Amino acid sequence: DAKTTQPTSMDCAEGRAANLPCNHSTISGNEYVYWYRQIHSQGPQYIIHGLKNNETNEMASLIITEDRKSSTLILPHATLRDTAVYYCIAPRYNKLIFGAGTRLAVHP
Amino acid sequence: DVKVTQSSRYLVKRTGEKVFLECVQDMDHENMFWYRQDPGLGLRLIYFSYDVKMKEKGDIPEGYSVSREKKERFSLILESASTNQTSMYLCASSPVVRPLDTDTQYFGPGTRLTVL
């Protein structure tokens, strides 16, 4: 897996956009960037993934820089239920390596 | 929606007992995985399987075995439970056929196992 680096924690006000950054400077050309999140006492939940182009789904948007060395997960209107640990992963050979992730706290 | 279920949310066993953790997925996925999650160590892969009766060791297979007799079911077995196997166990499945590719993994709710 390419090594990924994320901030340890972030805060966000309810209703505002949460922008979670991830650095993956060693990513290779065919490695996707995946984002998962884990709400307390639950299993990880898939959010979104991308290779080169920006992606959007019903949960979030993923912005990948042109050089692919970093990406940003955007939760456009954060709610209290988005409080979780968010993991940025660049897996290889179907192997997910979950690091410490970013602990996002959404507050009223 | 993909559904991955695990037999128990909480389990308490004694040292030396044989423990079975069951995982079932309902989306006809080829790949299934077992992880354990411990504070400060993240998720670590124990075993995975990319087909019925096929299994591959992950990063920490010692003390564990697995069984996949049917496509939808993947069992994790602790032959003789020890206190250092107290952990959260997570099962996942993914639809990719080729074992070297990467695809989205869908996780179950987890089983919190305590070994006394």
Short mmCIF file of C-alpha atoms in Angstrom, two decimals:
data_model
loop_
_atom_site.label_atom_id
_atom_site.label_comp_id
_atom_site.label_asym_id
_atom_site.label_seq_id
_atom_site.Cartn_x
_atom_site.Cartn_y
_atom_site.Cartn_z
CA ASP A 1 0.00 0.00 0.00
CA ALA A 2 1.07 3.56 -0.59
CA LYS A 3 1.57 5.34 2.72
CA THR A 4 -1.13 7.86 3.54
CA THR A 5 -0.95 10.73 6.01
CA GLN A 6 -3.99 12.33 7.63
CA PRO A 7 -4.49 14.84 10.44
CA THR A 8 -5.25 13.21 13.74
CA SER A 9 -8.45 15.13 14.41
CA MET A 10 -10.73 17.81 13.01
CA ASP A 11 -13.81 19.70 14.11
CA CYS A 12 -16.72 20.85 12.02
CA ALA A 13 -19.92 22.75 12.77
CA GLU A 14 -23.16 21.01 11.91
CA GLY A 15 -24.43 22.05 8.49
CA ARG A 16 -21.04 23.19 7.28
CA ALA A 17 -18.81 21.39 4.82
CA ALA A 18 -16.20 19.08 6.30
CA ASN A 19 -13.00 18.89 4.24
CA LEU A 20 -10.73 16.02 5.21
CA PRO A 21 -7.26 16.03 3.63
CA CYS A 22 -5.02 13.09 2.87
CA ASN A 23 -1.46 12.97 1.54
CA HIS A 24 -0.40 9.95 -0.51
CA SER A 25 2.76 11.15 -2.23
CA THR A 26 4.06 7.62 -2.94
CA ILE A 27 0.93 6.42 -4.68
CA SER A 28 1.53 4.60 -7.95
CA GLY A 29 -0.31 5.24 -11.19
CA ASN A 30 -2.78 2.39 -10.89
CA GLU A 31 -3.58 2.64 -7.18
CA TYR A 32 -6.99 3.93 -6.24
CA VAL A 33 -7.65 6.13 -3.24
CA TYR A 34 -10.39 4.79 -0.99
CA TRP A 35 -12.17 6.45 1.87
CA TYR A 36 -13.90 4.57 4.67
CA ARG A 37 -15.29 5.75 7.96
CA GLN A 38 -15.95 4.04 11.24
CA ILE A 39 -18.59 5.22 13.63
CA HIS A 40 -17.99 4.23 17.23
CA SER A 41 -18.55 0.51 17.89
CA GLN A 42 -19.48 -0.25 14.29
CA GLY A 43 -17.65 -1.82 11.37
CA PRO A 44 -15.97 0.42 8.78
CA GLN A 45 -18.25 1.82 6.10
CA TYR A 46 -17.19 2.46 2.52
CA ILE A 47 -17.64 6.07 1.42
CA ILE A 48 -16.06 6.67 -1.97
CA HIS A 49 -13.03 5.92 -4.12
CA GLY A 50 -11.25 7.42 -7.13
CA LEU A 51 -8.24 7.10 -9.39
CA LYS A 52 -7.64 10.38 -11.22
CA ASN A 53 -10.91 12.18 -11.67
CA ASN A 54 -12.98 13.81 -8.99
CA GLU A 55 -15.85 11.67 -7.81
CA THR A 56 -19.18 12.35 -6.15
CA ASN A 57 -21.82 10.10 -4.70
CA GLU A 58 -24.71 10.46 -2.28
CA MET A 59 -22.40 10.51 0.70
CA ALA A 60 -19.45 12.68 -0.30
CA SER A 61 -17.17 14.16 -2.93
CA LEU A 62 -13.57 13.21 -3.54
CA ILE A 63 -11.15 15.72 -4.99
CA ILE A 64 -7.82 14.29 -6.20
CA THR A 65 -4.98 16.63 -7.16
CA GLU A 66 -3.63 16.43 -10.68
CA ASP A 67 -0.34 14.91 -9.51
CA ARG A 68 -2.34 12.43 -7.38
CA LYS A 69 -0.20 13.10 -4.35
CA SER A 70 -3.10 14.24 -2.22
CA SER A 71 -6.85 14.18 -2.02
CA THR A 72 -9.68 15.75 -0.04
CA LEU A 73 -12.89 14.12 1.09
CA ILE A 74 -15.75 16.59 1.28
CA LEU A 75 -18.90 16.06 3.30
CA PRO A 76 -20.96 18.96 1.95
CA HIS A 77 -23.35 19.41 4.88
CA ALA A 78 -22.00 17.63 7.93
CA THR A 79 -24.45 16.28 10.50
CA LEU A 80 -23.88 14.99 14.01
CA ARG A 81 -24.13 11.45 12.63
CA ASP A 82 -21.02 12.10 10.54
CA THR A 83 -18.92 12.08 13.70
CA ALA A 84 -16.54 9.20 13.07
CA VAL A 85 -12.97 8.21 12.26
CA TYR A 86 -12.25 8.68 8.56
CA TYR A 87 -9.65 6.53 6.84
CA CYS A 88 -7.86 7.34 3.61
CA ILE A 89 -6.39 4.20 2.04
CA ALA A 90 -4.47 3.40 -1.13
CA PRO A 91 -4.78 -0.39 -1.25
CA ARG A 92 -2.89 -2.80 -3.41
CA TYR A 93 -3.82 -6.38 -4.16
CA ASN A 94 -7.13 -6.09 -2.34
CA LYS A 95 -5.32 -5.36 0.89
CA LEU A 96 -6.64 -2.51 3.00
CA ILE A 97 -4.29 -1.01 5.56
CA PHE A 98 -6.21 1.09 8.05
CA GLY A 99 -3.99 3.64 9.77
CA ALA A 100 -5.08 5.91 12.58
CA GLY A 101 -7.34 8.01 10.35
CA THR A 102 -8.83 11.41 11.16
CA ARG A 103 -11.24 11.69 14.04
CA LEU A 104 -13.94 14.11 12.85
CA ALA A 105 -16.13 15.68 15.50
CA VAL A 106 -19.25 17.45 14.25
CA HIS A 107 -20.69 19.79 16.84
CA PRO A 108 -24.00 21.69 17.03
CA ASP B 1 -27.69 -3.12 -0.15
CA VAL B 2 -24.89 -5.48 0.72
CA LYS B 3 -25.40 -7.10 4.05
CA VAL B 4 -22.64 -8.74 6.07
CA THR B 5 -23.77 -10.26 9.32
CA GLN B 6 -21.75 -11.66 12.19
CA SER B 7 -23.10 -14.23 14.60
CA SER B 8 -22.58 -12.25 17.80
CA ARG B 9 -21.96 -8.63 18.75
CA TYR B 10 -20.44 -9.55 22.11
CA LEU B 11 -18.84 -12.81 23.23
CA VAL B 12 -17.11 -13.84 26.44
CA LYS B 13 -15.01 -17.00 26.51
CA ARG B 14 -12.49 -18.61 28.81
CA THR B 15 -8.84 -19.29 28.12
CA GLY B 16 -8.39 -22.55 26.27
CA GLU B 17 -11.88 -22.70 24.82
CA LYS B 18 -12.45 -23.27 21.12
CA VAL B 19 -14.23 -20.25 19.66
CA PHE B 20 -16.16 -19.98 16.40
CA LEU B 21 -16.96 -16.61 14.85
CA GLU B 22 -19.37 -16.79 11.95
CA CYS B 23 -19.80 -14.36 9.09
CA VAL B 24 -22.44 -14.45 6.36
CA GLN B 25 -22.82 -12.19 3.32
CA ASP B 26 -25.84 -12.08 1.05
CA MET B 27 -24.41 -10.58 -2.14
CA ASP B 28 -22.68 -13.57 -3.71
CA HIS B 29 -19.24 -12.01 -3.16
CA GLU B 30 -16.20 -14.09 -3.99
CA ASN B 31 -13.84 -12.53 -1.45
CA MET B 32 -14.22 -12.62 2.29
CA PHE B 33 -11.91 -11.32 5.01
CA TRP B 34 -11.34 -11.49 8.74
CA TYR B 35 -9.69 -8.60 10.60
CA ARG B 36 -9.08 -7.75 14.21
CA GLN B 37 -9.04 -4.22 15.50
CA ASP B 38 -7.14 -3.11 18.58
CA PRO B 39 -6.60 0.40 19.97
CA GLY B 40 -3.52 2.01 18.49
CA LEU B 41 -2.97 -0.84 16.01
CA GLY B 42 -5.76 -0.23 13.51
CA LEU B 43 -7.27 -3.11 11.57
CA ARG B 44 -5.04 -6.07 10.91
CA LEU B 45 -5.83 -8.79 8.39
CA ILE B 46 -5.97 -12.31 9.84
CA TYR B 47 -7.11 -14.43 6.90
CA PHE B 48 -8.92 -13.99 3.64
CA SER B 49 -10.58 -16.23 1.11
CA TYR B 50 -11.18 -15.60 -2.58
CA ASP B 51 -13.21 -18.72 -3.27
CA VAL B 52 -14.95 -21.61 -1.57
CA LYS B 53 -12.45 -23.83 0.23
CA MET B 54 -9.64 -21.37 -0.58
CA LYS B 55 -7.85 -19.41 2.11
CA GLU B 56 -4.80 -17.21 2.37
CA LYS B 57 -2.95 -16.03 5.45
CA GLY B 58 -3.04 -12.37 6.24
CA ASP B 59 -0.64 -10.45 8.43
CA ILE B 60 -1.42 -12.12 11.77
CA PRO B 61 -2.72 -15.68 11.22
CA GLU B 62 -1.06 -17.26 14.26
CA GLY B 63 -3.56 -18.75 16.65
CA TYR B 64 -6.39 -18.66 14.13
CA SER B 65 -7.81 -20.85 11.41
CA VAL B 66 -10.67 -20.34 8.96
CA SER B 67 -13.23 -22.33 7.08
CA ARG B 68 -15.15 -21.52 3.92
CA GLU B 69 -17.38 -24.43 2.94
CA LYS B 70 -20.02 -22.25 1.27
CA LYS B 71 -19.60 -19.06 -0.69
CA GLU B 72 -21.70 -16.97 1.64
CA ARG B 73 -20.14 -18.10 4.91
CA PHE B 74 -16.64 -17.55 6.30
CA SER B 75 -15.80 -18.79 9.78
CA LEU B 76 -12.93 -17.75 12.02
CA ILE B 77 -11.80 -20.33 14.55
CA LEU B 78 -9.71 -19.79 17.65
CA GLU B 79 -8.50 -23.29 18.44
CA SER B 80 -7.52 -22.46 22.00
CA ALA B 81 -8.48 -18.95 22.99
CA SER B 82 -5.95 -16.84 24.87
CA THR B 83 -6.29 -13.51 26.64
CA ASN B 84 -4.26 -11.73 23.95
CA GLN B 85 -7.00 -12.60 21.47
CA THR B 86 -9.39 -10.28 23.26
CA SER B 87 -10.29 -7.87 20.49
CA MET B 88 -12.90 -6.57 18.06
CA TYR B 89 -13.23 -8.98 15.12
CA LEU B 90 -14.50 -7.67 11.82
CA CYS B 91 -15.60 -9.62 8.79
CA ALA B 92 -15.76 -8.12 5.30
CA SER B 93 -16.63 -9.20 1.79
CA SER B 94 -15.90 -7.84 -1.67
CA PRO B 95 -17.10 -8.75 -5.14
CA VAL B 96 -13.82 -8.98 -7.04
CA VAL B 97 -13.04 -12.31 -8.62
CA ARG B 98 -9.36 -11.79 -9.32
CA PRO B 99 -7.52 -11.99 -6.00
CA LEU B 100 -4.89 -9.43 -6.90
CA ASP B 101 -7.32 -6.66 -7.70
CA THR B 102 -8.80 -4.21 -5.27
CA ASP B 103 -12.44 -3.46 -4.80
CA THR B 104 -14.76 -2.11 -2.19
CA GLN B 105 -14.97 -4.15 0.98
CA TYR B 106 -18.20 -4.25 2.94
CA PHE B 107 -17.90 -4.82 6.65
CA GLY B 108 -20.06 -6.48 9.23
CA PRO B 109 -20.88 -4.85 12.58
CA GLY B 110 -18.08 -6.63 14.41
CA THR B 111 -17.84 -9.07 17.30
CA ARG B 112 -16.25 -7.88 20.50
CA LEU B 113 -14.59 -10.95 21.98
CA THR B 114 -13.35 -11.03 25.55
CA VAL B 115 -11.19 -13.96 26.65
CA LEU B 116 -10.95 -14.33 30.42
#
